Amino acid sequence: MPDTVACYLLVFNFKRLREIQSLTLSCYRKKHSVKSNDDSDNNMERLELEGKCNNTTYLLLEPRVVKMIDTIINLRLDASVREDNPYVFASIDGTVIDLNKSLKKYATDCIAEQPKLLRSTKIRKALASSTQNMNLTTEDKRVLSRFLGHSLATHEKHYNVPDPVIHVTHVSKLLSAVVQNKKKEYVGRSLFNIGPSSRQEESEKKGAEEESAKNDADEEESSCVESE
């Protein structure tokens, strides 16, 4: 169960591998409840942990996940985990579980079309790329960047939709509108509110995304960018 819960935490919170692996018992016990300020019954536990380049990053824990983690902790000794092991997702050899190996396993087991894309770096980029299409304000991006554990400058530089995707998905539609004298259809709309109009464009977009994914360097090996 520990590797399953760890993978879920990583995907739900769009975190880096080492941020989940390095979660300690002392850090976990500092979590606190936060209630949503809307009318929804959305209560979660929130905790802070050290992210990349000494940036602070955050985890949101659903009530059911808290129960699972508490169970994992309570059964540590029964699972032959050493008492002095400081990590939540501890392994019996005195270190932590191999989350990278677990993520690869589940990516294959879920019969994903492209399991190699189900990696922490790719998942984080997918979130940022999706939100770019939402036309977020600068403040929205700042809040999201802080949650993800990097600066707004890093977010803008490394996590935006790559130019090939923007060109195929949005710019091509804008050019077609001008050529066909249909400019009025897009008055008052931003570039990112102009979407693909055909299956061909969708196919080209997918191809551009795949090409971009192949060219992405592993985030864990990239150099630190200035923190906030």
Short mmCIF file of N, CA and C in Angstrom, two decimals, residues 138 203 228:
data_model
loop_
_atom_site.label_atom_id
_atom_site.label_comp_id
_atom_site.label_asym_id
_atom_site.label_seq_id
_atom_site.Cartn_x
_atom_site.Cartn_y
_atom_site.Cartn_z
N THR A 138 -1.83 36.77 -13.88
CA THR A 138 -0.49 36.66 -13.30
C THR A 138 -0.55 36.21 -11.85
N SER A 203 -4.86 16.11 -34.30
CA SER A 203 -3.80 15.13 -34.54
C SER A 203 -2.44 15.80 -34.59
N GLU A 228 11.66 32.12 -5.61
CA GLU A 228 10.85 33.31 -5.43
C GLU A 228 11.41 34.19 -4.33
#
